[in-house]
mmCIF file of C-alpha atoms in Angstrom:
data_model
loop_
_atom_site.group_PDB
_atom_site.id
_atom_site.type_symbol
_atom_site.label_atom_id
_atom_site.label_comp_id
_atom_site.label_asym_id
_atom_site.label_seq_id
_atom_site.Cartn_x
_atom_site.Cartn_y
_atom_site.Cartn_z
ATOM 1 C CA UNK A 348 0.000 0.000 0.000
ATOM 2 C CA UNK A 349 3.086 2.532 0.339
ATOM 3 C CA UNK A 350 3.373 2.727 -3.313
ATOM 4 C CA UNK A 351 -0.039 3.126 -3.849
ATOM 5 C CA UNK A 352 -0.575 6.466 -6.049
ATOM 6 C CA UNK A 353 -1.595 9.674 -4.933
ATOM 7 C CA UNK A 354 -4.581 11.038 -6.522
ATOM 8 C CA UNK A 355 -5.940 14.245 -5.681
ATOM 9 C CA UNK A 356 -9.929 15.194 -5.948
ATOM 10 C CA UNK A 357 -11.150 18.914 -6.582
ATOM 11 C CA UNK A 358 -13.885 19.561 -3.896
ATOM 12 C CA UNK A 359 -17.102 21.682 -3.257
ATOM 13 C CA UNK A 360 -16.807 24.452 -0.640
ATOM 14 C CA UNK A 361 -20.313 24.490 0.477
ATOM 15 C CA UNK A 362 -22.998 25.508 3.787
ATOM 16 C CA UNK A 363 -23.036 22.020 5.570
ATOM 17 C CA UNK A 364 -24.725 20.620 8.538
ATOM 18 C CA UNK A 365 -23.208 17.295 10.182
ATOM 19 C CA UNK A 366 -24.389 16.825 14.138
ATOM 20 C CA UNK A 367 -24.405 19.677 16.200
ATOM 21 C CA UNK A 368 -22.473 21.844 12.995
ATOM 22 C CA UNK A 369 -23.817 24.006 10.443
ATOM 23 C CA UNK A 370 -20.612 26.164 8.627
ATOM 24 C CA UNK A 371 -18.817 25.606 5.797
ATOM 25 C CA UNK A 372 -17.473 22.782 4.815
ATOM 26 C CA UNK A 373 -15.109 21.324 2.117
ATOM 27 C CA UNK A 374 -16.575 18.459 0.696
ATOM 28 C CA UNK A 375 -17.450 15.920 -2.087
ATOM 29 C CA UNK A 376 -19.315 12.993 -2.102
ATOM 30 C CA UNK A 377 -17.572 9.582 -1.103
ATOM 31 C CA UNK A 378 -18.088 7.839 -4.641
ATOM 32 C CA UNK A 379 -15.046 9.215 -6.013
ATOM 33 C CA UNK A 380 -12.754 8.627 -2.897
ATOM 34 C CA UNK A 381 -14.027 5.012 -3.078
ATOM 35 C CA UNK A 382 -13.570 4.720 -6.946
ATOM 36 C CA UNK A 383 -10.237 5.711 -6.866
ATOM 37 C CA UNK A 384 -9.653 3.073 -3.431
ATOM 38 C CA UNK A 385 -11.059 0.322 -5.580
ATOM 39 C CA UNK A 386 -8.891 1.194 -8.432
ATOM 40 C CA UNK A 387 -5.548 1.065 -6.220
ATOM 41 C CA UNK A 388 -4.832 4.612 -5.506
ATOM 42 C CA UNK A 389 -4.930 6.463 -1.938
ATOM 43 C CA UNK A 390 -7.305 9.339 -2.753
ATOM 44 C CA UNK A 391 -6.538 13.229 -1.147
ATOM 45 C CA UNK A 392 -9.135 15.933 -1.095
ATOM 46 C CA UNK A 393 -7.441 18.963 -2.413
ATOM 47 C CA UNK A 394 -9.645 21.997 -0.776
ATOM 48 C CA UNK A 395 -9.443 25.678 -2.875
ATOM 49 C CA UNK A 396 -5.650 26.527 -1.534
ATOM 50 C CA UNK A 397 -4.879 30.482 -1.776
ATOM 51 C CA UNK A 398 -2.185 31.598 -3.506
ATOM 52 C CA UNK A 399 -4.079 29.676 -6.360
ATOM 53 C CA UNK A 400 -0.945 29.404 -8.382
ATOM 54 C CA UNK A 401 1.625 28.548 -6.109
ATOM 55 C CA UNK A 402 -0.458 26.022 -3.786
ATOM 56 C CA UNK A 403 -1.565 24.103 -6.861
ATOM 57 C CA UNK A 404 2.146 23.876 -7.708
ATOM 58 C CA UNK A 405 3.111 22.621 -4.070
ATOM 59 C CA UNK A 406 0.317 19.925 -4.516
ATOM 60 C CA UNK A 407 0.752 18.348 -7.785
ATOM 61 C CA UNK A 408 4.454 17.948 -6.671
ATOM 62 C CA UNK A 409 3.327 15.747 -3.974
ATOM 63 C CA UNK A 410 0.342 13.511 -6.218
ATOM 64 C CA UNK A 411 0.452 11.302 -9.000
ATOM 65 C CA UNK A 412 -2.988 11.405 -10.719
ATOM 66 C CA UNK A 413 -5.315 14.420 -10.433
ATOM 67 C CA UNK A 414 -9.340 13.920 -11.149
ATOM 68 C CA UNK A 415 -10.742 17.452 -11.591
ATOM 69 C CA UNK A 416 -14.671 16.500 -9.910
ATOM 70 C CA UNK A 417 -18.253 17.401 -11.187
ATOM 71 C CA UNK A 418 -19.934 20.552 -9.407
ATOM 72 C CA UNK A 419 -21.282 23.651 -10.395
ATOM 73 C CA UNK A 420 -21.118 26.161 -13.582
ATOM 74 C CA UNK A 421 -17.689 27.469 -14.561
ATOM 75 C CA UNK A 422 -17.906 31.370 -14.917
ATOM 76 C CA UNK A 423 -18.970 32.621 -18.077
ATOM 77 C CA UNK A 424 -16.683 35.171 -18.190
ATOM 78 C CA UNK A 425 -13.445 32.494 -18.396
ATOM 79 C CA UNK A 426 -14.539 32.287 -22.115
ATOM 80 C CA UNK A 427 -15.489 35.588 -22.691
ATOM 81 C CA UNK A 428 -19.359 35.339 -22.391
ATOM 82 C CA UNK A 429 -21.988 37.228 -20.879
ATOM 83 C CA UNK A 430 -23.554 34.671 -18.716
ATOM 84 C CA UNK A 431 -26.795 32.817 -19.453
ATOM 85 C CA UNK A 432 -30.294 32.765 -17.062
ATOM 86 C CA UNK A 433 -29.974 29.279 -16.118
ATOM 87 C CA UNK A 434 -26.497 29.543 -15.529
ATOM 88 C CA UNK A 435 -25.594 29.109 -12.225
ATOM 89 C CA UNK A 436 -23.549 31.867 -9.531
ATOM 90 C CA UNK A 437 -19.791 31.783 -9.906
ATOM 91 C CA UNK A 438 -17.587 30.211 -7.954
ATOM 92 C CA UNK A 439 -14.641 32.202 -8.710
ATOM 93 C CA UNK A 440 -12.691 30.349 -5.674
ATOM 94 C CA UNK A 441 -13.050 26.862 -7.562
ATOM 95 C CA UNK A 442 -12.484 27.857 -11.011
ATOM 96 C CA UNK A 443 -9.430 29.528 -10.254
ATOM 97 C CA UNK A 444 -8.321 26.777 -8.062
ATOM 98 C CA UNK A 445 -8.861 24.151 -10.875
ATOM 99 C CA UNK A 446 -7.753 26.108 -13.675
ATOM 100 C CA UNK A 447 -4.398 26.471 -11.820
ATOM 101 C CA UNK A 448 -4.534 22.709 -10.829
ATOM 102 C CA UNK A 449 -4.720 21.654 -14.562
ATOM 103 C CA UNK A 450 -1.741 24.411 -15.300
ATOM 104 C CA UNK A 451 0.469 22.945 -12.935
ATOM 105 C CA UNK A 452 -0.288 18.790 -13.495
ATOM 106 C CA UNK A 453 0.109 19.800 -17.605
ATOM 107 C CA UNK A 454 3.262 21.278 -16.299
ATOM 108 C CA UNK A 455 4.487 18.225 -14.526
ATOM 109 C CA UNK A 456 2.805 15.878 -17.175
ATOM 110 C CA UNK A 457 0.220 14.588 -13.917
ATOM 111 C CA UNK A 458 -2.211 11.260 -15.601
ATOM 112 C CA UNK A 459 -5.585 13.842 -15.271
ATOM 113 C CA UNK A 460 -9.455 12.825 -15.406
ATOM 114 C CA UNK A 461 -12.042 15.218 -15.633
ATOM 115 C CA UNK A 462 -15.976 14.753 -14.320
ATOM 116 C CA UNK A 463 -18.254 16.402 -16.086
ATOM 117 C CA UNK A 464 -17.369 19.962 -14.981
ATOM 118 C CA UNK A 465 -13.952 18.367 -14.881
ATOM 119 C CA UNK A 466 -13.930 18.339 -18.244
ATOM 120 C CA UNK A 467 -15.853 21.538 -18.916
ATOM 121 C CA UNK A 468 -12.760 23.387 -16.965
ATOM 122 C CA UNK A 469 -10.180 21.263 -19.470
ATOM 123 C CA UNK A 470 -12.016 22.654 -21.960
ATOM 124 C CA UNK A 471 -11.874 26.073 -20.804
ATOM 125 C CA UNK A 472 -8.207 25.898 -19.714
ATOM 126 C CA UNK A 473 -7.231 24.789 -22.930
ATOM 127 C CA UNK A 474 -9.470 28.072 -24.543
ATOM 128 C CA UNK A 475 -12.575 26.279 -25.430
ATOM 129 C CA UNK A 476 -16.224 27.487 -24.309
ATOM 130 C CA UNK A 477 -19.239 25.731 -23.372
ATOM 131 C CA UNK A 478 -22.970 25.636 -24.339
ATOM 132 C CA UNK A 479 -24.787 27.025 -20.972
ATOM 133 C CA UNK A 480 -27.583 25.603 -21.670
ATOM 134 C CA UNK A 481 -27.858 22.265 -23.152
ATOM 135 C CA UNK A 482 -31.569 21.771 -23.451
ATOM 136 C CA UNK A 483 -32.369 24.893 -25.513
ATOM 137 C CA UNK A 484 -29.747 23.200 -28.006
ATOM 138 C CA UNK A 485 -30.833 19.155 -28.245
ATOM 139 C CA UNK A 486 -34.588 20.040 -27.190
ATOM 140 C CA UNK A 487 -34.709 18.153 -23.732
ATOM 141 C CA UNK A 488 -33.360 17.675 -20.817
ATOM 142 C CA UNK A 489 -32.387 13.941 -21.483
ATOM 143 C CA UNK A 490 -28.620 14.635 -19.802
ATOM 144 C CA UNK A 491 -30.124 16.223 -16.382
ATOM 145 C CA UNK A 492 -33.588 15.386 -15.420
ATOM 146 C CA UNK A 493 -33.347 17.256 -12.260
ATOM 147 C CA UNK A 494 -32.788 17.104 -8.605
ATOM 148 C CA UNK A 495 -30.363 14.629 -7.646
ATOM 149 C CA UNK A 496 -31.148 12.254 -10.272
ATOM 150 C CA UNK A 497 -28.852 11.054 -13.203
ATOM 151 C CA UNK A 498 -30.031 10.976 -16.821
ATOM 152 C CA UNK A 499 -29.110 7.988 -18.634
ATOM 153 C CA UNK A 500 -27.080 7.948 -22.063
ATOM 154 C CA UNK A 501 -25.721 5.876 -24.781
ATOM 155 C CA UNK A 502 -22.385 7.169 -25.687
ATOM 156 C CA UNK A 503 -20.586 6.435 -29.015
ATOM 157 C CA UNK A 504 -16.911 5.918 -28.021
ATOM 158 C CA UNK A 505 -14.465 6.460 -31.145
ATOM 159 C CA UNK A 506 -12.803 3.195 -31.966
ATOM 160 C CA UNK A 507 -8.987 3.493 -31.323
ATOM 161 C CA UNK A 508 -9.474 6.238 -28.740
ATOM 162 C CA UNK A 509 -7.215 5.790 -25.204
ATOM 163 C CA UNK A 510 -11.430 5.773 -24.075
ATOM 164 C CA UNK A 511 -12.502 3.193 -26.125
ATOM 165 C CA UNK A 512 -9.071 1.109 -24.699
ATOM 166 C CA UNK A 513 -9.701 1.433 -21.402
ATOM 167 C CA UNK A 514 -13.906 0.695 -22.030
ATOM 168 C CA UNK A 515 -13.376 -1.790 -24.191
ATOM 169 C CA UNK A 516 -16.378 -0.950 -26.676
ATOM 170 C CA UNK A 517 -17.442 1.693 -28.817
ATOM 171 C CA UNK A 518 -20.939 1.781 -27.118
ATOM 172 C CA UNK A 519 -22.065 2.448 -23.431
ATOM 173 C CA UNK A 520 -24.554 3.702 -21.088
ATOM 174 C CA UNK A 521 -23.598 6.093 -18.510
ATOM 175 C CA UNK A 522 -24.946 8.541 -16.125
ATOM 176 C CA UNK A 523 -25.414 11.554 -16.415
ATOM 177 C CA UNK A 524 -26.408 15.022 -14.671
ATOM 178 C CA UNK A 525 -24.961 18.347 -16.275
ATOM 179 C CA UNK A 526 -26.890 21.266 -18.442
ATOM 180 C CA UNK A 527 -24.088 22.992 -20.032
ATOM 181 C CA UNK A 528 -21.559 20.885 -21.996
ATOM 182 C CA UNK A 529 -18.254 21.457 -24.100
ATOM 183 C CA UNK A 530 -19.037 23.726 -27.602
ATOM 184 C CA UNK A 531 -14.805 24.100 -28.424
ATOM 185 C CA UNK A 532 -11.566 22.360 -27.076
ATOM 186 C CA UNK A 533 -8.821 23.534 -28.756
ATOM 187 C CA UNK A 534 -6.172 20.804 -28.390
ATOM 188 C CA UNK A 535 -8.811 17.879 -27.632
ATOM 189 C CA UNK A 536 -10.122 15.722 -29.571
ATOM 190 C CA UNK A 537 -13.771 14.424 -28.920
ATOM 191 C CA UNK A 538 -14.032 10.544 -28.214
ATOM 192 C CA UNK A 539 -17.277 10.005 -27.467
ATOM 193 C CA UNK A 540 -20.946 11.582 -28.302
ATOM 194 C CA UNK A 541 -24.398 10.850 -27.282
ATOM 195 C CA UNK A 542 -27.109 10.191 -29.595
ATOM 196 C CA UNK A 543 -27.870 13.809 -29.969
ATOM 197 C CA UNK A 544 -24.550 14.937 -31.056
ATOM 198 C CA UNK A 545 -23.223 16.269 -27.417
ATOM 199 C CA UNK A 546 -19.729 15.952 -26.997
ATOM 200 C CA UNK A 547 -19.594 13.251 -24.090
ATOM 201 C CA UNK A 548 -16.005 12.765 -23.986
ATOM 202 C CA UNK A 549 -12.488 14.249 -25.008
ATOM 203 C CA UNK A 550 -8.942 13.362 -25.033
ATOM 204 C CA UNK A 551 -5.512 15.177 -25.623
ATOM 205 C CA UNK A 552 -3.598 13.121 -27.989
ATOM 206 C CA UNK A 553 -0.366 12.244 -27.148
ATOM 207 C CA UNK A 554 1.103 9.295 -24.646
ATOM 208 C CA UNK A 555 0.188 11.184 -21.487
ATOM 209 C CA UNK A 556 -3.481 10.552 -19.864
ATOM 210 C CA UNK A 557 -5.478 13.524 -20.018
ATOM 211 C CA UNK A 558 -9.260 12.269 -20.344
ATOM 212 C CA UNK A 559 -12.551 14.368 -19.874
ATOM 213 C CA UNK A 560 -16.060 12.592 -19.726
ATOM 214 C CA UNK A 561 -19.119 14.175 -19.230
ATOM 215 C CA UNK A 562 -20.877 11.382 -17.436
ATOM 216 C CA UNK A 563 -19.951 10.459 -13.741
ATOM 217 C CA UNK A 564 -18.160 7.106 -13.923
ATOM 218 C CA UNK A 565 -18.024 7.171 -10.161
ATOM 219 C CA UNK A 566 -22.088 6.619 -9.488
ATOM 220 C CA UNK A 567 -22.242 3.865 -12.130
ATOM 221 C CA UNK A 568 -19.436 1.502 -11.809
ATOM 222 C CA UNK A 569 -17.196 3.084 -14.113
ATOM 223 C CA UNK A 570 -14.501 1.468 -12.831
ATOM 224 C CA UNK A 571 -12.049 1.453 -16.139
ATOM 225 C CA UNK A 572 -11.564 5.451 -15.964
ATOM 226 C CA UNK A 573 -10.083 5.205 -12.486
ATOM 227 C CA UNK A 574 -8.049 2.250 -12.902
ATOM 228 C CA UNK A 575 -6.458 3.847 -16.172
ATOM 229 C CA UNK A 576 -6.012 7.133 -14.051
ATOM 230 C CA UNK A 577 -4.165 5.003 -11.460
ATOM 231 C CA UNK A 578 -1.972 2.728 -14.268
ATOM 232 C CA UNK A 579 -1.287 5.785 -15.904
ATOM 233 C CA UNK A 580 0.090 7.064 -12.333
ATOM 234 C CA UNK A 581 2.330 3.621 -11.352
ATOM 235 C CA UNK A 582 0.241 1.569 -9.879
ATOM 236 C CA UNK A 583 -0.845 -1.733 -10.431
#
C-alpha cells in the first residue's frame, strides 16, 4: 500500500450541517474517494488553496494522478461570455483553483481525469467554451432530469481512442447530470458523443493521460476510468 498512487480530488466548498455543525465545509461525495480506493490509488481531497498558483504547484508535486470533480457552472466570463439565465452563480474560488490545478499537473505531465465539470474546466483551460444551456440546443433535458437524479445515455466511443481502450467498446450507457456541456476544445479531440450529437467525452492526444467525460463514472461503476487514471500514475 506505500506505493499506492496519490490522486488528488477537486472539492465543493459548500454551507453544511453534520451533528451539532452548520458552517462551511469542504466536501465531495464519497463515490469518487471510493472509486479511486477500488482502483488502487490512496485518494486526497485537495480543498481551494490560496495563492491559487503557487499552492496548486506545491500539490501536484506531492500527487500522481489528479481527477478534476463534477460541481457547479464554470464562470462565463473564463470564455469571454456574458452569462446565461440558467447559468448558475460563480464560484470564482473553484475555477481559479482548478484552472491552476490543470496548469500545474500539464506542467508536470500529472495522468488527469475530468468529471463532467472536470472536463468543462479542461475545456476552458485549454481556450474552449461551453454551451450554458444544453436543453435549448438538443430540445430536452435527457442529460439532467433534475434534482439529484442522473439521466441515462448511450455514448458512441471512437474506436482506437485511449477511451474506447480502457472501455473496451465503442458503445455504453452512462450517467449523467450536467446542463451545459463542451461547444470548443482547442487541443482535444472528442471521443465520445451521445445520440444527440453532445460531446460526451475528449482526449488530448499524445502518450500522457489527459481524459474528460461528461458522465460520472463514479455513481455507475465506471470502474475502467479510475483504474487507467491510477496505471497511468504507477500503480498496479
Amino acid at each position: 500500500m506505500t506505493t499506492a498512487p496519490l490522486v488528488g480530488l477537486t472539492t465543493y466548498r459548500e454551507p453544511a450541517r453534520w451533528g451539532v455543525w452548520d458552517q462551511s465545509a469542504d466536501l465531495l461525495p464519497s463515490s469518487y474517494a471510493r472509486a479511486v480506493e477500488a482502483a488502487g490509488g490512496v485518494p486526497v481531497l485537495l480543498p481551494p488553496t490560496l495563492p491559487y498558483a503557487a499552492a496548486a504547484e506545491v500539490v501536484v508535486a506531492r500527487l500522481d494522478a489528479l481527477v478534476v470533480s463534477g460541481g457547479a457552472d464554470v464562470e462565463p466570463a473564463l470564455y469571454d461570455e456574458a452569462p446565461h439565465p440558467a447559468t448558475g452563480p460563480p464560484r470564482r474560488d473553484r475555477d481559479s483553483w482548478e484552472l491552476a490545478l490543470l496548469e500545474a499537473a500539464d506542467a508536470r505531465g500529472l495522468p488527469v481525469l475530468g468529471v463532467c465539470r472536470g472536463m468543462q474546466v479542461m475545456s476552458v483551460a485549454a481556450g474552449g467554451a461551453l454551451v450554458q444551456h444544453l436543453p435549448e440546443v438538443t430540445g430536452a433535458p435527457t442529460h439532467d432530469p433534475g434534482a439529484d437524479g442522473f439521466g441515462a445515455v448511450e455514448v458512441r466511443v471512437e474506436p482506437g481512442s485511449r477511451l474506447a481502450d480502457l472501455l473496451a467498446t465503442d458503445r455504453t450507457d452512462v450517467r449523467c447530470h450536467h446542463h451545459q456541456a463542451v461547444a470548443t476544445h482547442p487541443g482535444l479531440t472528442p471521443v465520445a458523443w451521445a445520440q444527440d450529437g453532445t460531446v460526451e467525452a475528449l482526449e488530448r492526444p499524445g502518450p500522457g493521460f489527459w481524459v474528460g467525460v461528461q458522465w460520472h463514472p463514479e455513481v455507475h461503476g465506471d470502474a475502467e476510468l479510475f483504474r487507467g487514471l491510477v496505471a497511468a500514475a504507477g500503480g498496479s
